[in-house]
N, CA, C and O atoms as a DFTB+ gen file, in Angstrom:
776 C
 N C O
     1  1     161.813      61.957     118.017
     2  2     160.788      62.521     118.443
     3  2     159.135      61.979     119.020
     4  3     158.195      62.359     119.719
     5  1     159.505      61.037     118.319
     6  2     158.516      59.703     118.564
     7  2     158.267      59.746     120.212
     8  3     157.127      59.898     120.651
     9  1     159.139      59.636     120.876
    10  2     159.421      59.699     122.578
    11  2     159.207      61.269     122.774
    12  3     158.286      61.341     123.588
    13  1     159.541      62.353     122.484
    14  2     158.942      63.478     122.906
    15  2     157.759      63.641     122.632
    16  3     157.087      64.123     123.544
    17  1     157.218      63.402     121.644
    18  2     155.811      63.525     121.064
    19  2     154.882      63.105     122.437
    20  3     154.046      63.826     122.981
    21  1     155.276      61.741     122.828
    22  2     154.427      60.955     123.672
    23  2     155.190      61.640     124.805
    24  3     154.275      61.849     125.602
    25  1     156.331      62.130     125.381
    26  2     156.029      62.925     126.392
    27  2     154.990      63.818     126.840
    28  3     154.230      63.812     127.808
    29  1     155.143      64.461     126.019
    30  2     154.364      65.501     125.665
    31  2     152.805      65.339     125.756
    32  3     151.933      66.063     126.237
    33  1     152.784      64.548     125.341
    34  2     150.611      63.785     125.677
    35  2     151.064      63.541     126.767
    36  3     151.197      64.722     127.090
    37  1     151.446      62.962     127.685
    38  2     151.604      62.018     129.199
    39  2     151.402      63.010     129.979
    40  3     150.682      62.965     130.977
    41  1     152.259      64.356     129.431
    42  2     152.522      65.564     131.041
    43  2     151.533      66.294     130.723
    44  3     151.851      67.464     130.937
    45  1     150.499      66.215     130.323
    46  2     149.777      67.302     129.727
    47  2     149.515      68.687     130.893
    48  3     149.709      69.902     130.922
    49  1     149.037      67.768     131.643
    50  2     147.973      68.123     132.966
    51  2     149.180      68.924     134.116
    52  3     149.017      69.809     134.956
    53  1     150.520      68.072     133.649
    54  2     151.527      68.203     134.810
    55  2     152.016      69.448     134.676
    56  3     152.157      70.236     135.612
    57  1     152.422      69.770     132.944
    58  2     153.211      70.968     132.955
    59  2     151.632      72.210     133.019
    60  3     151.543      73.357     133.457
    61  1     150.723      71.397     132.437
    62  2     149.812      72.753     132.635
    63  2     149.684      73.612     133.990
    64  3     149.397      74.808     133.932
    65  1     149.920      72.927     135.258
    66  2     149.952      72.962     136.683
    67  2     151.078      73.858     137.084
    68  3     150.971      74.485     138.138
    69  1     152.237      73.987     136.281
    70  2     153.087      74.500     136.529
    71  2     153.097      75.555     135.381
    72  3     154.143      76.091     135.014
    73  1     151.941      75.813     134.861
    74  2     152.349      76.726     133.800
    75  2     152.794      76.761     132.425
    76  3     152.797      77.728     131.663
    77  1     153.300      75.161     132.141
    78  2     153.460      75.528     130.665
    79  2     152.974      74.841     130.198
    80  3     152.817      73.790     130.819
    81  1     152.226      74.970     128.373
    82  2     151.701      74.538     127.584
    83  2     152.983      73.545     126.270
    84  3     153.778      74.110     125.519
    85  1     152.870      72.733     126.336
    86  2     153.996      72.483     125.460
    87  2     153.327      71.001     124.281
    88  3     153.890      70.163     123.577
    89  1     151.874      71.330     124.609
    90  2     150.574      71.236     123.176
    91  2     150.631      72.105     122.124
    92  3     150.479      73.323     122.211
    93  1     150.843      71.504     121.165
    94  2     150.915      72.862     120.017
    95  2     149.628      73.526     119.916
    96  3     148.568      72.997     119.583
    97  1     149.907      75.234     120.367
    98  2     148.909      76.218     120.754
    99  2     147.791      76.416     119.301
   100  3     146.625      76.785     119.443
   101  1     148.461      76.066     117.825
   102  2     147.885      76.210     116.535
   103  2     146.582      74.979     116.692
   104  3     145.418      75.350     116.537
   105  1     146.851      73.722     116.962
   106  2     145.939      72.881     117.269
   107  2     144.972      72.986     118.389
   108  3     143.752      72.890     118.252
   109  1     145.642      73.204     119.587
   110  2     144.306      73.470     120.637
   111  2     143.581      74.542     120.486
   112  3     142.676      74.615     121.317
   113  1     143.670      76.000     119.223
   114  2     143.103      76.777     119.459
   115  2     141.845      76.149     118.265
   116  3     140.634      76.347     118.366
   117  1     142.609      75.286     117.053
   118  2     142.027      74.936     116.008
   119  2     140.591      73.641     117.000
   120  3     139.402      73.345     116.888
   121  1     141.229      73.457     117.472
   122  2     140.162      72.325     118.380
   123  2     138.942      73.416     119.679
   124  3     138.349      72.706     120.491
   125  1     138.793      74.261     119.735
   126  2     137.945      75.407     120.672
   127  2     139.059      75.657     121.897
   128  3     138.573      76.158     122.911
   129  1     140.251      75.417     121.922
   130  2     140.293      75.286     123.478
   131  2     141.238      76.986     123.383
   132  3     142.043      77.213     122.480
   133  1     141.008      77.695     124.161
   134  2     141.099      79.143     124.614
   135  2     142.498      79.193     125.639
   136  3     142.496      79.449     126.843
   137  1     143.663      78.872     124.786
   138  2     144.862      78.084     126.079
   139  2     145.108      79.227     127.017
   140  3     145.737      78.954     128.039
   141  1     144.664      80.623     126.810
   142  2     145.227      81.604     128.274
   143  2     143.787      81.561     128.876
   144  3     143.817      82.105     129.980
   145  1     142.769      81.197     128.615
   146  2     141.912      80.757     130.283
   147  2     141.880      79.140     130.422
   148  3     141.497      78.716     131.512
   149  1     142.211      78.277     129.518
   150  2     142.521      76.383     129.953
   151  2     144.048      77.057     130.351
   152  3     144.396      77.478     129.248
   153  1     144.894      77.316     131.078
   154  2     145.832      77.370     131.665
   155  2     145.477      78.099     132.847
   156  3     145.504      77.368     133.838
   157  1     145.207      79.092     133.050
   158  2     144.587      79.394     134.584
   159  2     143.912      78.170     135.476
   160  3     144.172      78.012     136.669
   161  1     142.922      77.249     134.651
   162  2     142.558      76.288     135.849
   163  2     141.970      74.983     134.268
   164  3     140.897      74.697     133.737
   165  1     143.130      74.655     134.125
   166  2     143.490      73.029     133.140
   167  2     142.954      71.844     133.838
   168  3     143.204      71.225     134.873
   169  1     141.884      71.758     132.588
   170  2     140.339      70.334     133.162
   171  2     140.611      70.090     131.485
   172  3     140.948      70.891     130.614
   173  1     140.291      68.527     131.425
   174  2     139.972      67.803     130.931
   175  2     139.031      68.375     129.328
   176  3     138.610      69.525     129.451
   177  1     138.781      67.870     128.287
   178  2     137.945      68.610     127.819
   179  2     138.385      68.080     125.934
   180  3     139.476      67.847     125.413
   181  1     137.153      68.063     125.441
   182  2     137.101      67.293     123.973
   183  2     137.905      68.027     122.926
   184  3     137.772      67.685     121.751
   185  1     138.955      69.278     123.340
   186  2     139.937      70.247     122.775
   187  2     141.142      69.553     122.790
   188  3     142.004      69.428     121.920
   189  1     141.037      69.022     124.194
   190  2     142.727      68.615     125.028
   191  2     142.432      67.316     124.020
   192  3     143.276      67.038     123.168
   193  1     141.312      66.594     124.132
   194  2     141.873      65.212     123.766
   195  2     141.738      64.707     122.908
   196  3     142.056      63.527     122.762
   197  1     141.032      65.680     121.727
   198  2     141.542      66.243     119.673
   199  2     142.716      65.901     119.885
   200  3     143.012      64.749     119.570
   201  1     143.947      66.934     120.591
   202  2     144.769      67.436     120.428
   203  2     145.822      66.521     121.004
   204  3     146.947      66.908     120.689
   205  1     145.819      65.668     121.585
   206  2     146.509      64.809     122.436
   207  2     145.774      63.666     121.263
   208  3     146.564      63.476     120.338
   209  1     145.106      63.266     121.181
   210  2     145.111      61.909     119.912
   211  2     145.881      62.036     118.877
   212  3     146.604      61.189     118.353
   213  1     145.615      63.689     118.449
   214  2     146.653      63.899     116.884
   215  2     147.647      63.946     117.627
   216  3     148.022      62.903     117.091
   217  1     148.735      64.229     118.620
   218  2     149.721      64.239     118.583
   219  2     150.424      62.969     118.663
   220  3     151.463      62.780     118.030
   221  1     149.655      61.690     119.763
   222  2     150.142      60.451     119.377
   223  2     149.926      59.829     118.481
   224  3     150.691      58.867     118.407
   225  1     148.881      59.923     117.329
   226  2     148.277      59.290     116.114
   227  2     149.924      59.880     115.381
   228  3     150.458      58.819     115.057
   229  1     150.629      60.713     115.106
   230  2     151.249      61.587     114.361
   231  2     152.992      60.662     115.334
   232  3     154.085      60.924     114.833
   233  1     152.939      59.536     116.825
   234  2     154.010      59.528     117.174
   235  2     154.274      58.651     116.433
   236  3     155.257      58.461     115.717
   237  1     152.834      57.756     116.702
   238  2     153.044      55.858     116.041
   239  2     153.659      56.033     114.388
   240  3     154.293      55.152     113.806
   241  1     153.444      56.852     114.036
   242  2     153.488      56.785     112.455
   243  2     154.973      56.918     112.386
   244  3     155.471      56.338     111.422
   245  1     156.038      57.725     113.412
   246  2     157.261      57.916     113.708
   247  2     157.830      56.816     114.331
   248  3     158.852      56.218     113.995
   249  1     156.693      56.476     115.766
   250  2     157.547      55.016     115.754
   251  2     158.007      53.874     114.873
   252  3     159.096      53.305     114.952
   253  1     156.869      53.579     113.886
   254  2     156.707      52.889     112.663
   255  2     158.292      52.772     112.037
   256  3     159.242      51.994     111.958
   257  1     157.859      54.106     111.663
   258  2     159.678      54.665     110.642
   259  2     160.695      54.580     111.414
   260  3     161.822      54.521     110.923
   261  1     160.537      54.562     112.486
   262  2     162.045      53.840     113.443
   263  2     162.202      52.631     113.413
   264  3     163.242      52.178     113.892
   265  1     161.261      51.781     112.865
   266  2     161.872      50.433     113.123
   267  2     162.486      49.723     112.360
   268  3     162.877      48.587     112.631
   269  1     162.674      50.412     111.120
   270  2     163.885      49.981     110.146
   271  2     165.445      50.845     110.752
   272  3     166.635      50.543     110.841
   273  1     164.681      51.915     111.035
   274  2     166.378      52.824     111.574
   275  2     166.890      51.882     112.182
   276  3     167.953      51.401     111.789
   277  1     166.094      51.307     113.524
   278  2     166.860      50.266     114.857
   279  2     167.831      49.424     113.760
   280  3     169.033      49.596     113.557
   281  1     166.870      48.408     113.086
   282  2     167.556      47.662     112.748
   283  2     169.028      47.914     111.757
   284  3     169.923      47.167     111.361
   285  1     168.851      48.760     111.676
   286  2     170.009      49.441     110.678
   287  2     171.399      49.892     111.835
   288  3     172.391      50.437     111.351
   289  1     171.343      49.652     113.100
   290  2     171.830      50.089     114.292
   291  2     172.981      48.501     114.190
   292  3     172.781      47.513     113.483
   293  1     174.277      48.768     115.255
   294  2     175.074      48.105     115.352
   295  2     174.146      47.230     116.219
   296  3     173.221      47.725     116.863
   297  1     174.493      45.591     116.209
   298  2     173.342      44.850     117.026
   299  2     173.704      45.140     118.355
   300  3     172.817      45.214     119.205
   301  1     174.613      45.273     118.584
   302  2     174.442      45.728     120.386
   303  2     173.399      46.717     120.828
   304  3     173.005      46.914     121.978
   305  1     173.053      47.256     119.808
   306  2     172.137      48.608     120.803
   307  2     171.065      49.169     120.338
   308  3     170.663      50.325     120.473
   309  1     170.289      47.605     119.354
   310  2     169.216      46.981     118.946
   311  2     168.516      47.152     120.031
   312  3     167.855      48.177     120.197
   313  1     168.558      46.262     120.839
   314  2     167.449      45.853     121.695
   315  2     167.001      46.491     122.514
   316  3     165.880      46.275     122.974
   317  1     168.087      47.832     123.060
   318  2     167.596      48.757     123.772
   319  2     166.979      50.247     123.558
   320  3     166.566      51.139     124.299
   321  1     167.183      49.987     121.698
   322  2     166.678      51.409     121.284
   323  2     165.090      51.040     121.154
   324  3     164.172      51.858     121.217
   325  1     164.917      49.026     120.875
   326  2     163.646      48.614     120.502
   327  2     162.749      49.060     121.538
   328  3     161.635      49.582     121.493
   329  1     163.717      48.635     122.738
   330  2     162.732      48.741     123.807
   331  2     162.295      50.038     124.327
   332  3     161.305      50.326     124.999
   333  1     163.169      50.698     123.909
   334  2     162.889      52.392     124.539
   335  2     161.441      52.516     124.054
   336  3     160.480      52.848     124.749
   337  1     161.432      52.115     122.416
   338  2     160.925      52.746     121.530
   339  2     159.081      52.398     122.263
   340  3     158.068      53.058     122.493
   341  1     159.570      50.877     122.397
   342  2     158.216      49.791     122.908
   343  2     158.000      50.608     124.076
   344  3     156.968      51.210     123.780
   345  1     158.222      50.854     124.806
   346  2     157.855      51.523     126.250
   347  2     157.121      52.529     125.625
   348  3     155.929      52.406     125.344
   349  1     157.723      53.422     125.420
   350  2     157.328      54.938     124.911
   351  2     156.181      54.524     124.381
   352  3     155.306      54.529     125.247
   353  1     155.717      54.098     123.139
   354  2     154.721      53.390     122.470
   355  2     153.724      52.961     123.531
   356  3     152.656      53.570     123.472
   357  1     153.829      52.088     124.449
   358  2     153.182      50.912     125.277
   359  2     152.332      52.807     125.965
   360  3     151.154      52.916     126.303
   361  1     153.084      53.655     125.974
   362  2     152.769      55.035     127.130
   363  2     151.748      55.841     126.269
   364  3     150.942      56.464     126.959
   365  1     151.616      55.956     125.098
   366  2     150.534      56.431     124.094
   367  2     148.987      55.522     124.807
   368  3     147.971      55.868     125.409
   369  1     149.578      54.225     124.301
   370  2     148.340      52.763     124.216
   371  2     147.917      53.607     125.712
   372  3     147.202      54.609     125.697
   373  1     148.436      53.068     126.858
   374  2     147.954      53.494     127.848
   375  2     147.334      55.023     127.713
   376  3     146.332      55.138     128.418
   377  1     147.568      55.844     127.216
   378  2     146.835      57.592     127.070
   379  2     145.579      56.887     126.960
   380  3     144.618      56.806     127.725
   381  1     145.887      56.268     125.519
   382  2     144.192      55.931     124.844
   383  2     143.728      55.101     125.832
   384  3     142.625      55.467     126.238
   385  1     144.111      54.224     126.312
   386  2     142.898      53.862     127.463
   387  2     142.040      54.239     128.673
   388  3     141.145      53.725     129.343
   389  1     143.079      55.942     128.616
   390  2     142.450      56.211     129.722
   391  2     141.681      57.796     128.647
   392  3     141.519      58.968     128.989
   393  1     141.452      57.249     127.633
   394  2     140.319      57.875     126.475
   395  2     141.532      59.700     126.318
   396  3     140.941      60.769     126.162
   397  1     142.194      59.685     126.353
   398  2     143.498      60.758     126.369
   399  2     143.037      61.838     127.195
   400  3     142.916      63.039     126.951
   401  1     142.760      61.021     128.429
   402  2     142.888      62.451     129.247
   403  2     144.156      62.284     129.642
   404  3     144.582      61.130     129.652
   405  1     144.894      63.199     129.984
   406  2     146.107      63.056     130.668
   407  2     146.354      64.600     131.302
   408  3     147.460      65.090     131.074
   409  1     145.554      65.258     131.949
   410  2     144.687      66.178     132.314
   411  2     145.227      65.821     134.098
   412  3     146.112      66.153     134.886
   413  1     144.162      65.040     134.034
   414  2     143.326      64.646     135.185
   415  2     144.274      63.288     136.363
   416  3     144.256      62.823     137.503
   417  1     144.991      63.192     135.050
   418  2     145.863      61.532     135.885
   419  2     147.029      60.980     134.541
   420  3     147.037      60.830     133.320
   421  1     147.801      60.846     135.560
   422  2     149.421      60.432     134.623
   423  2     149.457      58.802     134.197
   424  3     149.387      57.899     135.030
   425  1     149.583      58.591     132.707
   426  2     149.615      57.508     132.273
   427  2     151.091      56.999     132.314
   428  3     152.140      57.559     131.993
   429  1     150.842      55.803     132.795
   430  2     152.055      55.192     133.625
   431  2     151.724      53.501     133.095
   432  3     150.607      52.997     132.980
   433  1     153.071      52.836     132.824
   434  2     153.353      51.756     132.128
   435  2     153.851      50.881     133.305
   436  3     154.960      51.189     133.742
   437  1     153.408      50.160     133.709
   438  2     153.602      49.112     134.681
   439  2     155.179      48.522     134.723
   440  3     155.678      48.116     133.673
   441  1     155.890      48.495     135.897
   442  2     157.390      47.815     136.232
   443  2     156.949      46.272     135.077
   444  3     157.462      46.045     133.981
   445  1     155.845      45.405     135.804
   446  2     155.904      43.856     134.530
   447  2     155.298      44.553     133.110
   448  3     155.835      43.809     132.289
   449  1     154.763      45.211     132.568
   450  2     154.602      45.244     131.454
   451  2     155.462      45.550     130.665
   452  3     155.531      44.991     129.571
   453  1     156.751      47.004     131.239
   454  2     158.387      46.656     130.808
   455  2     159.080      45.785     131.208
   456  3     160.266      45.904     130.900
   457  1     158.801      44.901     131.806
   458  2     159.285      43.575     131.353
   459  2     159.148      42.892     130.060
   460  3     159.908      42.485     129.182
   461  1     157.719      42.930     130.314
   462  2     157.455      42.233     128.725
   463  2     157.590      43.038     127.484
   464  3     158.299      42.643     126.558
   465  1     156.989      44.058     127.441
   466  2     158.230      44.945     126.548
   467  2     159.405      44.413     126.299
   468  3     159.533      43.806     125.236
   469  1     160.597      44.521     127.269
   470  2     161.787      44.609     127.174
   471  2     162.322      43.268     126.316
   472  3     163.190      43.092     125.462
   473  1     160.960      42.083     127.264
   474  2     161.851      40.430     126.395
   475  2     160.781      40.415     125.220
   476  3     160.393      39.253     125.339
   477  1     159.999      40.979     124.092
   478  2     159.202      40.859     123.749
   479  2     160.328      42.060     122.129
   480  3     160.317      42.065     120.898
   481  1     161.159      42.913     123.347
   482  2     162.597      44.030     121.890
   483  2     163.178      42.259     122.045
   484  3     163.133      41.377     121.188
   485  1     163.572      42.211     123.104
   486  2     164.721      41.127     122.810
   487  2     164.361      40.099     121.374
   488  3     164.909      39.933     120.284
   489  1     163.620      39.763     121.784
   490  2     163.056      38.583     121.159
   491  2     162.546      38.744     119.582
   492  3     162.633      37.861     118.728
   493  1     161.860      40.404     119.349
   494  2     162.155      40.405     117.889
   495  2     163.741      40.848     117.305
   496  3     163.693      41.004     116.085
   497  1     164.837      41.037     117.757
   498  2     165.851      41.695     117.679
   499  2     166.732      40.070     117.115
   500  3     167.228      39.811     116.018
   501  1     166.653      39.323     118.227
   502  2     167.068      37.878     118.394
   503  2     166.624      37.045     116.991
   504  3     167.369      36.226     116.453
   505  1     165.540      37.331     116.591
   506  2     165.318      36.643     115.274
   507  2     165.273      37.528     114.275
   508  3     165.030      36.973     113.203
   509  1     165.424      38.794     114.193
   510  2     165.917      39.634     113.312
   511  2     167.043      39.277     112.733
   512  3     167.199      39.069     111.530
   513  1     168.425      39.146     114.194
   514  2     169.623      39.073     114.016
   515  2     170.049      37.474     113.392
   516  3     170.867      37.277     112.493
   517  1     169.235      36.383     114.155
   518  2     169.286      34.980     113.488
   519  2     169.236      34.661     111.604
   520  3     169.766      33.758     110.957
   521  1     168.821      35.217     111.390
   522  2     168.834      35.746     109.850
   523  2     169.636      35.293     109.421
   524  3     170.497      36.171     109.471
   525  1     170.354      33.873     108.656
   526  2     171.242      34.118     108.207
   527  2     171.835      34.400     106.903
   528  3     171.476      34.006     105.794
   529  1     172.962      35.273     107.290
   530  2     173.316      36.134     105.681
   531  2     173.857      35.638     104.684
   532  3     174.548      34.626     104.803
   533  1     173.610      36.395     103.187
   534  2     173.586      35.455     102.289
   535  2     175.345      35.136     102.231
   536  3     176.197      35.963     102.556
   537  1     175.656      33.553     101.673
   538  2     177.013      33.228     101.142
   539  2     177.968      34.058     100.756
   540  3     179.050      34.107     101.340
   541  1     177.674      34.785      99.748
   542  2     178.447      35.354      98.905
   543  2     178.480      37.020      99.195
   544  3     177.604      37.551      99.878
   545  1     179.360      37.619      98.722
   546  2     180.076      39.153      99.137
   547  2     178.938      40.114      98.457
   548  3     178.697      39.750      97.306
   549  1     178.290      41.083      98.817
   550  2     177.095      41.768      97.986
   551  2     178.125      42.798      97.536
   552  3     179.138      43.138      98.148
   553  1     177.631      43.287      96.215
   554  2     178.188      44.338      95.407
   555  2     177.272      45.533      95.578
   556  3     177.652      46.665      95.878
   557  1     176.063      45.168      95.359
   558  2     174.737      46.178      95.517
   559  2     173.311      45.466      95.876
   560  3     172.983      44.300      96.094
   561  1     172.826      46.341      95.846
   562  2     171.345      45.836      96.188
   563  2     170.661      44.732      94.879
   564  3     170.109      43.659      95.121
   565  1     170.825      45.194      93.797
   566  2     170.477      44.109      92.886
   567  2     171.036      42.683      92.922
   568  3     170.393      41.633      92.917
   569  1     172.259      42.843      92.956
   570  2     173.417      41.961      93.268
   571  2     172.918      41.211      94.475
   572  3     172.632      40.018      94.370
   573  1     172.775      41.995      95.866
   574  2     172.229      41.039      96.994
   575  2     170.608      40.591      96.475
   576  3     170.333      39.941      97.483
   577  1     169.478      40.496      95.698
   578  2     168.471      39.740      95.435
   579  2     168.843      39.027      94.618
   580  3     168.234      37.959      94.654
   581  1     170.001      39.121      93.423
   582  2     169.953      37.558      92.441
   583  2     170.902      36.734      93.744
   584  3     170.600      35.574      94.027
   585  1     171.711      37.232      94.266
   586  2     172.811      36.039      94.752
   587  2     171.825      35.506      95.988
   588  3     171.678      34.285      95.937
   589  1     171.186      36.091      96.980
   590  2     171.063      35.491      98.255
   591  2     169.987      34.598      97.895
   592  3     168.815      34.738      97.546
   593  1     171.200      33.114      98.206
   594  2     170.700      31.393      97.878
   595  2     169.811      31.588      98.909
   596  3     168.640      31.375      98.597
   597  1     170.047      31.984     100.230
   598  2     169.611      31.447     101.504
   599  2     168.051      31.965     101.940
   600  3     167.384      31.697     102.939
   601  1     167.667      33.082     100.408
   602  2     166.560      34.074     101.087
   603  2     166.360      35.327     102.289
   604  3     165.317      35.944     102.505
   605  1     167.493      35.475     102.887
   606  2     167.373      35.953     103.956
   607  2     166.909      37.397     103.812
   608  3     166.294      37.941     104.730
   609  1     167.200      38.038     102.651
   610  2     165.948      39.280     102.421
   611  2     164.932      39.212     102.435
   612  3     164.292      40.043     103.079
   613  1     164.413      38.384     101.866
   614  2     162.549      38.124     101.765
   615  2     162.722      37.578     103.456
   616  3     162.560      38.710     103.914
   617  1     162.865      36.969     104.342
   618  2     162.807      36.595     105.863
   619  2     162.906      38.217     106.247
   620  3     161.848      38.780     106.526
   621  1     163.475      38.568     106.256
   622  2     163.600      40.164     106.666
   623  2     162.826      40.772     106.600
   624  3     162.327      41.486     107.469
   625  1     162.446      40.573     105.164
   626  2     161.626      42.156     104.909
   627  2     160.324      41.591     105.029
   628  3     159.290      42.247     104.904
   629  1     160.391      40.127     105.321
   630  2     158.755      39.640     105.456
   631  2     158.605      40.077     107.221
   632  3     157.617      40.668     107.654
   633  1     159.996      39.577     108.242
   634  2     159.148      39.953     109.615
   635  2     159.399      41.689     109.523
   636  3     158.761      42.295     110.384
   637  1     159.952      42.264     108.912
   638  2     159.593      44.015     108.972
   639  2     157.929      44.307     108.210
   640  3     157.122      45.010     108.819
   641  1     157.629      43.793     107.082
   642  2     156.628      44.187     106.882
   643  2     155.091      43.766     107.817
   644  3     154.004      44.344     107.814
   645  1     155.583      42.442     108.623
   646  2     154.358      41.764     109.302
   647  2     154.624      42.913     110.342
   648  3     153.518      43.417     110.535
   649  1     155.658      43.634     111.181
   650  2     155.839      44.260     112.195
   651  2     155.172      45.874     111.346
   652  3     154.416      46.624     111.963
   653  1     155.408      46.028     110.587
   654  2     154.347      47.462     109.895
   655  2     152.838      47.114     109.462
   656  3     152.157      48.103     109.187
   657  1     152.246      45.928     109.364
   658  2     150.933      45.739     109.203
   659  2     150.321      45.349     110.569
   660  3     149.092      45.410     110.599
   661  1     150.907      44.981     111.640
   662  2     150.403      45.141     113.077
   663  2     150.452      46.527     113.032
   664  3     149.298      46.954     113.059
   665  1     151.526      47.702     112.957
   666  2     151.429      48.782     113.251
   667  2     150.270      49.755     112.669
   668  3     149.644      50.654     113.231
   669  1     150.208      49.266     111.365
   670  2     149.254      49.590     110.608
   671  2     147.324      49.593     110.674
   672  3     146.350      50.246     110.300
   673  1     147.651      48.544     111.316
   674  2     146.463      47.818     111.819
   675  2     145.842      48.394     113.138
   676  3     144.670      48.247     113.484
   677  1     146.717      49.004     113.745
   678  2     146.257      49.399     114.999
   679  2     146.420      50.605     114.568
   680  3     147.317      50.224     113.816
   681  1     146.382      51.443     114.410
   682  2     146.541      52.929     113.535
   683  2     145.409      52.958     112.480
   684  3     145.427      54.061     111.933
   685  1     144.669      52.357     112.106
   686  2     143.294      52.113     111.305
   687  2     142.229      52.136     112.045
   688  3     141.225      52.813     111.829
   689  1     142.587      50.692     113.800
   690  2     141.858      50.858     114.621
   691  2     141.487      51.782     115.010
   692  3     140.287      52.054     114.975
   693  1     142.690      52.838     115.675
   694  2     142.273      54.628     116.146
   695  2     141.690      54.986     115.322
   696  3     140.465      54.869     115.372
   697  1     142.256      55.515     114.324
   698  2     141.257      56.012     113.092
   699  2     139.447      55.867     112.865
   700  3     138.541      56.701     112.901
   701  1     139.474      54.765     112.687
   702  2     138.339      54.685     113.158
   703  2     137.164      54.503     113.848
   704  3     136.006      54.308     113.480
   705  1     137.853      54.635     115.249
   706  2     137.161      54.713     116.145
   707  2     138.104      55.532     116.856
   708  3     138.878      55.204     117.755
   709  1     137.844      57.103     116.093
   710  2     138.966      58.298     117.165
   711  2     138.171      58.746     118.264
   712  3     136.944      58.641     118.259
   713  1     138.720      59.162     119.055
   714  2     138.878      59.771     120.503
   715  2     137.112      60.461     120.712
   716  3     136.612      61.469     120.212
   717  1     136.660      59.674     121.429
   718  2     135.465      60.092     121.377
   719  2     135.268      61.601     122.394
   720  3     135.900      61.864     123.417
   721  1     134.146      62.474     121.703
   722  2     133.613      63.889     122.604
   723  2     133.712      63.908     124.205
   724  3     132.913      63.154     124.760
   725  1     134.444      64.543     124.915
   726  2     134.239      64.237     126.394
   727  2     132.730      64.541     126.455
   728  3     132.144      63.811     127.254
   729  1     131.862      65.535     125.740
   730  2     130.652      65.814     126.309
   731  2     129.516      64.871     125.934
   732  3     128.522      64.637     126.620
   733  1     129.887      64.240     124.448
   734  2     129.030      63.134     124.159
   735  2     129.038      62.081     125.062
   736  3     127.989      61.455     125.214
   737  1     130.563      61.604     126.027
   738  2     130.162      60.905     126.936
   739  2     128.976      60.913     128.050
   740  3     128.262      60.000     128.466
   741  1     129.034      62.095     128.326
   742  2     128.278      62.980     129.054
   743  2     126.691      63.036     129.011
   744  3     125.905      63.644     129.739
   745  1     126.489      62.249     127.980
   746  2     125.240      62.714     127.057
   747  2     124.900      63.743     126.103
   748  3     123.889      63.698     125.403
   749  1     125.944      64.875     126.080
   750  2     125.411      66.165     124.936
   751  2     126.397      65.724     123.683
   752  3     127.239      64.843     123.507
   753  1     125.927      66.638     123.031
   754  2     126.630      66.797     121.841
   755  2     127.242      68.124     121.890
   756  3     126.442      69.005     122.207
   757  1     128.699      68.594     121.616
   758  2     129.256      69.523     121.264
   759  2     128.928      69.403     119.839
   760  3     129.243      70.547     119.513
   761  1     128.593      68.946     118.934
   762  2     128.283      69.292     117.134
   763  2     129.480      68.976     116.609
   764  3     129.522      69.037     115.380
   765  1     131.239      68.407     117.598
   766  2     132.200      68.072     116.958
   767  2     131.801      66.899     116.888
   768  3     131.089      66.305     117.697
   769  1     132.483      66.323     115.399
   770  2     132.939      64.743     114.873
   771  2     133.527      64.540     115.744
   772  3     134.296      65.373     116.223
   773  1     133.354      63.411     116.202
   774  2     134.355      62.403     117.335
   775  2     134.923      61.535     116.560
   776  3     135.683      60.689     117.032
């Protein structure tokens, strides 16, 4: 779902030019976009910016939640899933760097950046998979905690917590500095909170 939300946020202009809108109509209207008029001449504005911002914020929450699920997959599929998650999340960051304008331009992640994200995904998965398992057969969660002589559960939990803290910190930073108003960028205040 997070990848689909990112895809929708990335293709706003492209979709609109072919007569399609996948952004939530109620959010667009809430942010002052007259959808029927806008679709005839799609331009970037404060309402579009805020809607794209909200969509990407929701996607970021889902990307963070997905990390635990990826760790539960078979080891051979984890790198591909984590890489896909990372690349799509980076598309969101690229849209953010463009001030959430996906109407007049389409966000693209460069091949070099994708390779770096893939390498990072492989490293994270490798580090997580190198955590030695407990030497005893585990019957349940309480037994795992009591019998985990190597501290493997603590190390895995710590790694997941660090990843979660980074993601939460990035989300907090974006919330602390939300998408600015398009009109405010031009020196006019539209009366909306940025």
